[in-house]
Coordinates of C-alpha atoms (C1' of nucleotides) in Angstrom, one line a residue:
Chain A
X116 CA -8.4 -39.2 4.8
X117 CA -12.1 -41.3 4.3
X118 CA -14.4 -39.6 1.6
X119 CA -17.5 -39.5 2.9
X120 CA -16.7 -35.9 2.9
X121 CA -17.7 -33.6 0.5
X122 CA -14.8 -32.9 -2.2
X123 CA -14.1 -29.8 -2.3
X124 CA -13.4 -29.0 1.1
X125 CA -12.4 -32.8 2.5
X126 CA -9.1 -31.1 2.2
X127 CA -9.8 -28.2 4.0
X128 CA -6.9 -27.2 7.6
X129 CA -4.8 -29.9 5.9
X130 CA -7.4 -32.4 5.9
X131 CA -7.8 -31.9 10.0
X132 CA -10.9 -30.6 9.8
X133 CA -12.8 -34.0 9.6
X134 CA -11.1 -34.2 13.8
X135 CA -12.0 -30.3 14.8
X136 CA -15.7 -30.1 12.9
X137 CA -18.6 -31.8 14.0
X138 CA -21.4 -33.3 10.7
X139 CA -23.5 -30.3 10.8
X140 CA -20.3 -28.0 11.2
X141 CA -18.3 -29.8 8.0
X142 CA -22.3 -29.5 6.1
X143 CA -21.9 -26.0 6.4
X144 CA -18.7 -26.1 5.6
X145 CA -19.7 -28.2 2.5
X146 CA -22.3 -25.4 1.6
X147 CA -20.1 -22.2 1.1
X148 CA -18.9 -23.5 -2.4
X149 CA -20.7 -21.5 -4.7
X150 CA -19.6 -22.2 -7.9
X151 CA -17.0 -25.0 -9.9
X152 CA -15.0 -24.0 -12.2
X153 CA -11.6 -25.8 -14.3
X154 CA -8.4 -24.0 -15.9
X155 CA -7.0 -26.7 -18.0
X156 CA -4.0 -24.2 -19.3
X157 CA -2.5 -21.6 -17.6
X158 CA -4.9 -18.5 -16.5
X159 CA -5.1 -16.0 -14.2
X160 CA -7.9 -15.9 -12.1
X161 CA -7.9 -12.7 -10.5
X162 CA -5.5 -9.8 -10.4
X163 CA -4.0 -7.2 -7.5
X164 CA -6.4 -4.6 -6.9
X165 CA -9.1 -6.9 -7.8
X166 CA -11.6 -6.0 -6.0
X167 CA -13.5 -9.1 -4.7
X168 CA -17.1 -10.1 -3.3
X169 CA -15.8 -14.0 -3.6
X170 CA -12.6 -16.4 -2.4
X171 CA -11.2 -19.3 -4.1
X172 CA -10.5 -22.6 -2.7
X173 CA -8.3 -25.3 -4.6
X174 CA -10.3 -28.3 -5.6
X175 CA -6.9 -30.0 -7.0
X176 CA -4.1 -28.8 -8.8
X177 CA -1.5 -26.4 -8.2
X178 CA -2.1 -22.2 -8.4
X179 CA 0.8 -19.3 -7.4
X180 CA -0.1 -16.1 -5.9
X181 CA 2.2 -13.8 -7.2
X182 CA 3.4 -10.2 -7.7
X183 CA 5.0 -8.5 -10.9
X184 CA 7.6 -6.2 -10.3
X185 CA 9.5 -4.5 -13.1
X186 CA 8.6 -7.1 -15.1
X187 CA 9.7 -9.6 -13.4
X188 CA 7.5 -12.8 -11.7
X189 CA 7.9 -13.1 -8.2
X190 CA 5.6 -16.7 -6.6
X191 CA 4.8 -15.2 -2.8
X192 CA 2.7 -18.6 -2.0
X193 CA 1.9 -21.9 -3.5
X194 CA -1.1 -23.6 -2.8
X195 CA -2.2 -27.5 -2.5
X196 CA -5.5 -29.2 -3.2
X197 CA -7.8 -28.2 0.4
X198 CA -6.2 -24.7 0.2
X199 CA -7.6 -21.5 1.0
X200 CA -6.3 -19.3 -1.7
X201 CA -7.4 -15.8 -1.1
X202 CA -9.6 -16.0 2.0
X203 CA -8.3 -13.0 3.7
X204 CA -9.9 -10.8 0.5
X205 CA -13.2 -11.6 2.9
X206 CA -11.6 -8.7 5.0
X207 CA -9.0 -7.4 3.2
X208 CA -11.8 -6.7 0.1
X209 CA -8.5 -5.9 -2.0
X210 CA -6.1 -8.0 -3.2
X211 CA -2.1 -7.5 -3.0
X212 CA -1.3 -10.0 -6.1
X213 CA -2.3 -12.0 -9.0
X214 CA -3.8 -15.4 -8.4
X215 CA -2.4 -17.7 -11.7
X216 CA -3.1 -21.3 -12.2
X217 CA -0.6 -24.1 -12.7
X218 CA -1.2 -27.0 -15.2
X219 CA -4.9 -28.3 -14.9
X220 CA -7.2 -27.0 -11.8
X221 CA -9.9 -27.1 -10.3
X222 CA -11.4 -23.8 -7.9
X223 CA -14.6 -23.6 -6.2
X224 CA -15.4 -19.5 -5.4
X225 CA -17.0 -18.9 -2.3
X226 CA -19.5 -15.9 -1.7
X227 CA -18.3 -13.5 1.0
X228 CA -21.9 -13.3 2.0
X229 CA -21.7 -17.1 3.0
X230 CA -18.7 -16.7 5.1
X231 CA -20.2 -13.4 6.1
X232 CA -23.2 -15.4 8.1
X233 CA -20.6 -18.3 9.7
X234 CA -18.7 -15.5 11.5
X235 CA -22.1 -14.9 12.6
X236 CA -23.3 -18.0 13.7
X237 CA -20.6 -20.5 13.7
X238 CA -17.8 -19.6 15.8
X239 CA -16.2 -22.7 16.0
X240 CA -16.1 -22.6 12.1
X241 CA -15.2 -18.5 11.8
X242 CA -11.6 -20.3 14.3
X243 CA -11.2 -22.7 11.9
X244 CA -11.6 -19.8 8.7
X245 CA -9.5 -17.3 10.9
X246 CA -6.8 -20.2 11.1
X247 CA -6.6 -21.2 7.7
X248 CA -5.2 -18.2 7.5
X249 CA -2.6 -17.8 10.3
X250 CA -1.4 -20.9 9.1
X251 CA -0.7 -19.2 5.9
X252 CA 1.2 -16.6 7.6
X253 CA 3.0 -19.2 9.4
X254 CA 4.2 -20.3 5.7
X255 CA 5.0 -16.8 5.0
X256 CA 7.5 -15.9 7.8
X257 CA 9.2 -19.1 6.6
X258 CA 10.1 -18.2 3.1
X259 CA 11.3 -15.3 4.5
X260 CA 13.5 -16.6 6.6
X261 CA 14.4 -19.6 4.1
X262 CA 14.5 -16.7 1.6
X263 CA 17.1 -14.8 4.3
X264 CA 18.5 -17.9 5.1
X265 CA 19.4 -20.3 2.9
X266 CA 21.6 -20.4 -0.8
X267 CA 19.7 -21.3 -4.4
X268 CA 19.9 -24.9 -3.4
X269 CA 18.5 -24.6 -0.4
X270 CA 15.8 -22.8 -1.3
X271 CA 15.2 -25.4 -4.2
X272 CA 15.3 -28.4 -1.1
X273 CA 12.9 -26.1 1.1
X274 CA 9.8 -25.3 -1.0
X275 CA 10.4 -29.2 -2.5
X276 CA 10.5 -31.1 1.6
X277 CA 7.5 -28.7 2.1
X278 CA 5.1 -29.0 -0.8
X279 CA 6.1 -32.8 -0.1
X280 CA 4.7 -32.3 2.5
X281 CA 1.8 -30.5 2.7
X282 CA 1.4 -32.8 0.4
X283 CA 1.4 -36.1 1.8
X284 CA -1.6 -34.2 4.9
X285 CA -4.3 -34.3 2.5
X286 CA -3.5 -37.8 0.7
X287 CA -1.8 -36.6 -2.3
X288 CA 1.5 -37.3 -2.0
X289 CA 4.0 -40.4 -2.8
X290 CA 6.0 -43.3 -1.1
X291 CA 9.0 -41.3 -2.9
X292 CA 8.1 -37.9 -4.2
X293 CA 5.4 -36.4 -5.8
X294 CA 4.2 -34.7 -9.3
X295 CA 4.9 -31.0 -9.9
X296 CA 4.1 -29.3 -12.7
X297 CA 6.1 -26.2 -12.0
X298 CA 8.5 -25.6 -14.8
X299 CA 12.3 -24.0 -13.9
X300 CA 11.0 -20.8 -14.5
X301 CA 8.4 -21.1 -12.0
X302 CA 10.8 -23.2 -9.5
X303 CA 13.1 -20.2 -10.0
X304 CA 10.4 -17.6 -9.8
X305 CA 9.8 -19.1 -6.4
X306 CA 12.6 -19.6 -4.8
X307 CA 13.7 -16.0 -5.6
X308 CA 16.4 -16.8 -8.2
X309 CA 17.1 -16.2 -12.0
X310 CA 15.9 -19.9 -14.7
X311 CA 19.6 -20.3 -15.5
X312 CA 20.8 -20.6 -12.1
X313 CA 17.7 -22.7 -11.0
X314 CA 18.9 -25.1 -13.8
X315 CA 22.1 -25.5 -12.4
X316 CA 20.9 -26.2 -8.4
X317 CA 18.1 -28.7 -10.7
X318 CA 21.3 -30.5 -12.3
X319 CA 23.3 -30.3 -9.1
X320 CA 20.6 -31.9 -6.7
X321 CA 19.7 -35.0 -9.3
X322 CA 24.1 -35.3 -9.5
X323 CA 24.7 -35.1 -5.7
X324 CA 21.8 -37.9 -4.8
X325 CA 19.5 -35.5 -2.9
X326 CA 16.2 -35.1 -5.2
X327 CA 15.9 -35.4 -9.1
X328 CA 13.5 -33.1 -11.5
X329 CA 12.4 -34.2 -14.1
X330 CA 9.1 -33.7 -15.8
X331 CA 6.4 -32.7 -13.8
X332 CA 7.7 -34.9 -11.0
X333 CA 9.9 -35.0 -8.0
X334 CA 11.2 -38.0 -6.3
X335 CA 13.1 -37.4 -3.6
X336 CA 16.2 -39.9 -3.6
X337 CA 17.8 -38.6 -0.2
X338 CA 14.8 -37.3 2.3
X339 CA 17.1 -36.4 5.3
X340 CA 19.7 -34.6 2.3
X341 CA 17.4 -33.0 1.6
X342 CA 15.6 -31.6 5.0
X343 CA 19.4 -31.1 6.6
X344 CA 20.2 -28.9 2.6
X345 CA 16.8 -27.0 3.0
X346 CA 17.1 -26.4 6.6
X347 CA 13.7 -28.6 6.8
X348 CA 11.2 -28.4 10.1
X349 CA 7.6 -28.9 10.0
X350 CA 7.4 -27.7 13.1
X351 CA 5.6 -24.0 11.2
X352 CA 3.3 -26.3 9.0
X353 CA 1.0 -27.0 13.2
X354 CA 0.8 -30.5 11.6
X355 CA 1.1 -32.6 14.7
X356 CA -2.1 -33.6 16.4
X357 CA -5.3 -32.3 16.4
X358 CA -6.4 -28.6 16.1
X359 CA -7.1 -26.9 19.4
X360 CA -10.4 -25.0 19.9
X361 CA -8.9 -22.9 23.0
Chain B
X703 CA -4.7 11.3 16.3
X704 CA -6.1 12.8 19.1
X705 CA -5.3 10.7 22.9
X706 CA -9.3 11.1 23.7
X707 CA -8.8 7.5 23.7
X708 CA -6.0 4.1 25.4
X709 CA -2.7 4.5 25.6
X710 CA -2.8 1.2 24.8
X711 CA -4.4 0.7 22.0
X712 CA -4.7 4.3 20.6
X713 CA -2.5 3.4 17.6
X714 CA -4.1 -0.5 17.0
X715 CA -4.6 -0.9 13.2
X716 CA -2.0 1.7 12.1
X717 CA -4.4 3.9 13.5
X718 CA -7.5 3.6 12.1
X719 CA -10.0 1.8 14.6
X720 CA -10.9 4.8 15.6
X721 CA -13.1 5.5 12.9
X722 CA -13.9 2.4 12.5
X723 CA -15.3 1.4 16.1
X724 CA -17.5 2.8 18.1
X725 CA -16.8 4.6 21.0
X726 CA -18.5 1.2 23.2
X727 CA -16.0 -0.9 20.8
X728 CA -13.0 1.3 21.3
X729 CA -13.7 1.0 25.4
X730 CA -13.6 -2.6 25.2
X731 CA -10.4 -2.8 23.3
X732 CA -9.0 -1.1 26.1
X733 CA -9.9 -3.6 28.5
X734 CA -8.2 -6.7 26.1
X735 CA -5.1 -4.6 28.2
X736 CA -4.3 -7.0 30.5
X737 CA -0.6 -6.2 32.3
X738 CA 2.0 -3.0 31.1
X739 CA 5.6 -4.4 30.8
X740 CA 8.7 -2.0 30.3
X741 CA 12.2 -3.8 29.0
X742 CA 14.6 -0.9 28.8
X743 CA 17.7 -3.2 27.6
X744 CA 17.3 -6.4 24.6
X745 CA 15.2 -8.6 25.2
X746 CA 13.4 -11.9 23.7
X747 CA 9.9 -11.9 25.7
X748 CA 9.0 -15.0 23.6
X749 CA 10.2 -18.0 22.5
X750 CA 9.9 -20.2 19.1
X751 CA 8.0 -23.6 20.9
X752 CA 6.4 -21.5 23.9
X753 CA 2.7 -22.1 24.4
X754 CA 1.4 -19.2 25.9
X755 CA -2.6 -17.6 27.0
X756 CA -1.8 -14.1 26.1
X757 CA -0.8 -11.8 23.7
X758 CA 1.4 -9.1 23.0
X759 CA 0.6 -5.5 22.1
X760 CA 3.0 -3.3 20.9
X761 CA 2.8 0.3 23.0
X762 CA 6.1 2.0 22.7
X763 CA 9.6 0.7 20.9
X764 CA 10.4 -1.5 18.5
X765 CA 10.4 -5.3 18.7
X766 CA 10.9 -8.2 16.3
X767 CA 9.9 -11.4 14.9
X768 CA 13.2 -13.3 14.3
X769 CA 13.5 -17.2 13.8
X770 CA 17.3 -18.7 14.4
X771 CA 18.5 -21.2 12.0
X772 CA 21.7 -22.4 12.1
X773 CA 23.2 -20.4 14.7
X774 CA 21.8 -16.9 12.9
X775 CA 19.2 -14.9 13.6
X776 CA 16.5 -13.6 10.8
X777 CA 14.1 -11.0 11.7
X778 CA 11.4 -12.3 9.9
X779 CA 9.2 -8.9 10.5
X780 CA 9.3 -5.8 12.5
X781 CA 7.3 -4.2 14.6
X782 CA 5.6 -0.4 15.2
X783 CA 3.3 1.1 18.3
X784 CA 0.0 -0.5 17.7
X785 CA 1.2 -3.9 16.6
X786 CA -0.6 -7.0 17.9
X787 CA 3.0 -8.6 17.8
X788 CA 2.0 -12.6 18.9
X789 CA -2.4 -11.9 18.1
X790 CA -2.1 -15.4 15.6
X791 CA -0.6 -17.3 18.5
X792 CA -4.3 -17.1 20.3
X793 CA -5.2 -19.6 17.6
X794 CA -2.3 -20.7 17.0
X795 CA -0.9 -21.4 20.9
X796 CA 2.4 -22.6 19.8
X797 CA 4.6 -19.7 18.4
X798 CA 7.6 -20.2 15.4
X799 CA 9.5 -17.2 16.1
X800 CA 11.2 -15.5 19.1
X801 CA 9.8 -12.0 20.4
X802 CA 12.8 -9.5 21.4
X803 CA 12.5 -6.0 22.3
X804 CA 15.2 -3.9 20.9
X805 CA 16.3 -0.8 22.7
X806 CA 14.0 0.2 25.2
X807 CA 10.1 -0.9 24.4
X808 CA 7.0 -1.4 26.5
X809 CA 4.4 -4.1 25.8
X810 CA 0.3 -4.9 27.1
X811 CA -0.4 -8.4 27.6
X812 CA -4.0 -9.9 26.5
X813 CA -5.4 -12.7 27.6
X814 CA -6.4 -15.1 25.7
X815 CA -10.0 -15.7 27.5
X816 CA -10.8 -12.0 27.2
X817 CA -10.1 -12.0 23.0
X818 CA -12.4 -16.0 23.8
X819 CA -15.2 -13.6 24.4
X820 CA -14.5 -11.2 22.1
X821 CA -15.3 -13.9 19.6
X822 CA -18.1 -15.1 20.5
X823 CA -19.7 -11.2 21.2
X824 CA -18.4 -8.2 19.6
X825 CA -18.2 -9.7 15.7
X826 CA -17.3 -5.8 15.0
X827 CA -14.0 -6.2 17.4
X828 CA -12.8 -9.5 16.6
X829 CA -13.1 -8.7 12.7
X830 CA -10.9 -6.3 13.4
X831 CA -8.8 -9.0 15.0
X832 CA -8.8 -11.2 11.7
X833 CA -7.9 -8.2 10.2
X834 CA -5.5 -7.1 11.7
X835 CA -3.2 -10.4 11.2
X836 CA -4.3 -10.5 7.3
X837 CA -2.3 -6.8 7.2
X838 CA 0.9 -9.1 9.1
X839 CA -0.3 -11.9 6.3
X840 CA 0.1 -9.2 3.3
X841 CA 3.5 -7.3 4.8
X842 CA 4.9 -11.2 4.9
X843 CA 4.4 -11.2 1.3
X844 CA 5.6 -8.2 -0.3
X845 CA 9.0 -9.0 2.4
X846 CA 9.1 -12.1 0.1
X847 CA 8.9 -9.8 -2.4
X848 CA 11.5 -7.6 -1.7
X849 CA 13.5 -10.7 -0.6
X850 CA 12.5 -11.8 -3.9
X851 CA 13.4 -9.5 -6.6
X852 CA 15.8 -6.8 -4.7
X853 CA 19.4 -6.7 -4.3
X854 CA 20.9 -5.6 -0.9
X855 CA 20.0 -1.9 -1.4
X856 CA 17.4 -2.4 -2.8
X857 CA 15.8 -3.8 0.0
X858 CA 17.1 -1.7 2.7
X859 CA 15.2 0.9 0.8
X860 CA 12.1 -1.2 1.2
X861 CA 12.6 -1.5 4.8
X862 CA 13.4 2.0 5.4
X863 CA 10.1 3.4 3.3
X864 CA 8.3 0.7 5.2
X865 CA 8.7 1.5 8.3
X866 CA 8.3 5.9 7.9
X867 CA 5.0 5.1 6.1
X868 CA 4.1 2.5 9.0
X869 CA 5.6 5.1 11.3
X870 CA 3.6 7.7 9.8
X871 CA 0.2 6.4 9.9
X872 CA 0.9 6.2 13.6
X873 CA 2.0 9.8 13.9
X874 CA 5.3 8.6 15.4
X875 CA 6.9 10.2 11.8
X876 CA 9.4 12.7 11.5
X877 CA 9.3 14.9 8.4
X878 CA 12.1 13.5 6.9
X879 CA 12.4 11.2 8.6
X880 CA 12.5 8.8 12.1
X881 CA 14.2 7.1 14.6
X882 CA 15.5 3.4 13.7
X883 CA 16.9 1.6 17.3
X884 CA 18.4 -0.7 15.1
X885 CA 22.3 -2.0 14.3
X886 CA 23.7 -2.6 11.2
X887 CA 23.4 -6.1 11.7
X888 CA 20.2 -6.7 12.9
X889 CA 19.4 -4.9 9.7
X890 CA 21.7 -7.1 8.2
X891 CA 19.4 -9.9 9.4
X892 CA 15.9 -7.9 8.5
X893 CA 17.2 -8.1 4.4
X894 CA 18.9 -11.2 4.6
X895 CA 22.3 -9.9 4.4
X896 CA 25.7 -9.9 5.9
X897 CA 26.0 -7.2 8.9
X898 CA 29.5 -6.4 6.7
X899 CA 27.9 -5.5 3.1
X900 CA 25.0 -3.7 4.7
X901 CA 27.4 -1.2 6.2
X902 CA 28.6 -1.1 2.8
X903 CA 24.5 -1.2 1.6
X904 CA 24.9 2.0 4.3
X905 CA 27.6 4.2 3.7
X906 CA 27.1 3.9 -0.6
X907 CA 22.4 5.0 0.3
X908 CA 24.1 7.9 2.5
X909 CA 27.1 9.0 -0.1
X910 CA 24.4 9.1 -3.3
X911 CA 22.6 11.0 -1.3
X912 CA 19.3 8.4 -0.9
X913 CA 19.4 8.0 2.7
X914 CA 21.2 8.4 6.3
X915 CA 21.1 6.6 8.2
X916 CA 23.0 6.9 11.7
X917 CA 23.5 6.8 15.3
X918 CA 19.9 5.3 15.8
X919 CA 18.8 8.1 13.5
X920 CA 16.5 7.5 9.9
X921 CA 16.7 11.2 7.6
X922 CA 15.6 10.5 4.2
X923 CA 17.8 12.8 1.9
X924 CA 16.0 12.0 -2.0
X925 CA 12.4 9.8 -1.0
X926 CA 11.8 9.9 -4.4
X927 CA 14.8 7.6 -4.4
X928 CA 14.0 5.9 -1.9
X929 CA 10.7 4.4 -3.0
X930 CA 12.1 3.6 -6.2
X931 CA 15.2 2.3 -4.9
X932 CA 13.3 0.1 -3.0
X933 CA 10.4 -0.4 -5.6
X934 CA 8.4 0.7 -2.7
X935 CA 3.9 1.4 -3.3
X936 CA 2.5 1.3 -0.4
X937 CA -0.3 -0.4 -1.5
X938 CA -0.5 -3.6 0.9
X939 CA -0.5 -1.9 3.0
X940 CA -3.9 -1.3 3.0
X941 CA -3.6 2.0 4.6
X942 CA -5.7 4.4 2.4
X943 CA -8.6 4.8 3.1
X944 CA -11.4 3.8 5.6
X945 CA -11.8 0.5 7.4
X946 CA -14.6 -1.6 5.6
X947 CA -16.6 -3.8 7.7
X948 CA -18.6 -5.8 4.5
Chain C
dG353 C1' 40.9 6.2 33.7
dT354 C1' 41.3 1.8 32.3
dC355 C1' 39.1 -2.1 30.8
dG356 C1' 36.2 -4.7 27.8
dA357 C1' 32.6 -5.0 25.4
dC358 C1' 29.7 -3.7 21.4
dC359 C1' 29.6 -1.5 17.1
dA360 C1' 30.8 1.0 12.8
dC361 C1' 34.2 0.9 9.3
dT362 C1' 37.7 -1.7 6.0
dA363 C1' 39.9 -4.0 2.9
dA364 C1' 41.1 -8.9 -0.1
dC365 C1' 39.6 -12.2 -1.5
dA366 C1' 36.6 -16.5 -2.6
dT367 C1' 31.9 -17.5 -4.0
dA368 C1' 27.0 -18.0 -5.6
dA369 C1' 24.3 -16.5 -8.9
dG370 C1' 23.7 -12.8 -12.8
dT371 C1' 23.6 -11.7 -17.8
dT372 C1' 24.4 -12.5 -22.3
dA373 C1' 24.2 -15.6 -25.4
dA374 C1' 24.4 -19.2 -27.7
dG375 C1' 22.6 -25.2 -28.8
dT376 C1' 19.7 -28.7 -26.9
dT377 C1' 15.6 -31.8 -26.4
dC378 C1' 10.5 -32.5 -26.9
dG379 C1' 5.0 -32.3 -27.6
dG380 C1' 2.8 -30.6 -30.3
dT381 C1' 0.2 -29.1 -34.7
dG382 C1' -0.3 -28.5 -39.9
Chain D
dC489 C1' 7.1 -36.0 -41.3
dA490 C1' 8.9 -31.3 -41.1
dC491 C1' 8.7 -27.4 -38.4
dC492 C1' 7.3 -25.4 -34.6
dG493 C1' 7.7 -22.6 -29.8
dA494 C1' 8.4 -24.0 -24.9
dA495 C1' 11.2 -26.1 -22.0
dC496 C1' 15.5 -27.0 -20.7
dT497 C1' 21.1 -27.3 -21.0
dT498 C1' 25.2 -25.7 -21.6
dA499 C1' 29.5 -21.7 -22.3
dA500 C1' 31.6 -17.8 -20.9
dC501 C1' 31.8 -13.4 -18.6
dT502 C1' 30.9 -10.5 -15.0
dT503 C1' 28.9 -9.1 -10.9
dA504 C1' 27.0 -9.3 -6.3
dT505 C1' 27.2 -10.7 -2.1
dG506 C1' 29.9 -14.2 1.4
dT507 C1' 34.1 -14.4 4.6
dT508 C1' 37.5 -13.5 6.8
dA509 C1' 40.2 -11.0 9.4
dG510 C1' 41.4 -6.9 11.1
dT511 C1' 41.1 -1.1 12.6
dG512 C1' 39.1 2.6 15.4
dG513 C1' 35.1 4.8 17.8
dT514 C1' 32.4 5.0 22.4
dC515 C1' 30.3 4.0 26.5
dG516 C1' 29.3 2.1 30.8
dA517 C1' 31.4 -1.0 34.4
dC518 C1' 34.8 -1.6 38.1

DNA sequence: GTCGACCACTAACATAAGTTAAGTTCGGTG
DNA sequence: CACCGAACTTAACTTATGTTAGTGGTCGAC
């Protein structure tokens, strides 16, 4: 990825917006971002039920979408830089989940009236926005499959494999791993288990030489084993090939 | 719901498209459906990986979206009449799951070039289509929460409560329940458990007077208990109030 | 009518995961 | 340097769920 484009949006759509959009459209995309904000400590950016008139694009760091139920926190989605975290709020207006920052993050806010203008006048860009929410849904479906099918070790392996792939799309993955500021409690919340059991699983995957997760750093020890354990097939990320526009 | 509108589309968007669309737009919506097909036996309508040039709207009956993994079937979504089952295929082109009929169904096919025309010329209708896929994603998120948070009885209770509510939106729910052609194996596939365990759960919910599921018929015995067991709050279905358009 | 297929149902046993209750490491702060 | 809280770690025990192996019922095909 070259950096001839805006730092706020160049990672949009898995970094593929460069290929799919004209120079003019990219400029328009960049113009969507209004204010930019940084949080250095964990912060609840938006709450379930909030009625919003802007959406959030993640520029740097990690944010989670969470649903609290019965006093417990459930992570229903994780985002990497370039993700339009709550674009769905443009049409749905009301949020069905919280949006929380993890570690240090930088986010951009996109006012809904600017999105409205894009919808009216820029069909290609509008299509990209729709596409982005559909990718989100495809990831949701994969998570449902993972939760229905896999036991805790598989779920963690799948999560690691997915994040590694998604970070790789936007040039943020390392050769042997990536940095991940999630605590074991948060990994548990994303895998539908408890922190105690997640600790067992993390230990097991480390000892069996699959992946080492410690001090905010993920080191993949056996890529093949990781994929198999997590039943990971990246097809659902629709990452191969150019974005098709018809 | 009056039946002054097309039988193919009058249940679209939880039956609320009547309120949100003009007469002209409703006529356009009806015109989207090309061919109509009926399957009386279980049938795989579309397969994962298929590249499609039309999308499917469910007119009557039940269809499921399933992902096979490691020889096991996982239901990642269930649809009621009025649902646009695979509208996402318009933008994504390739399916990340199978679409299968359950029991007897009637479906309509919408050619993608007609959707393309709507996008170019009918911003309100286009917005409705986007909205429909966003509702889908919201349900996915709720399923993720349910799978992460609830044990098998809660998952079944949640599933029953959700389907009852969704069928009620389109005037297909009864006073005390609804008909549901899912086998215990299929209920298990939708709740991420085994048919043996699902049988235990069905029996338990029947004996504790929560809900009776037998011979394709769901009879809710204790509405309040059902909602509590399933941690069901219908807010995520965005069913209240008129569709907001800006 | 009988056969086979599919579905509902049950029992006995094995295992993954939740719960409770610690203790330990580690980074930051006074 | 000592303390504190948060994250991590472990152990012992309980429970939910998976697995294997079956039984019986219903219904349609032949």
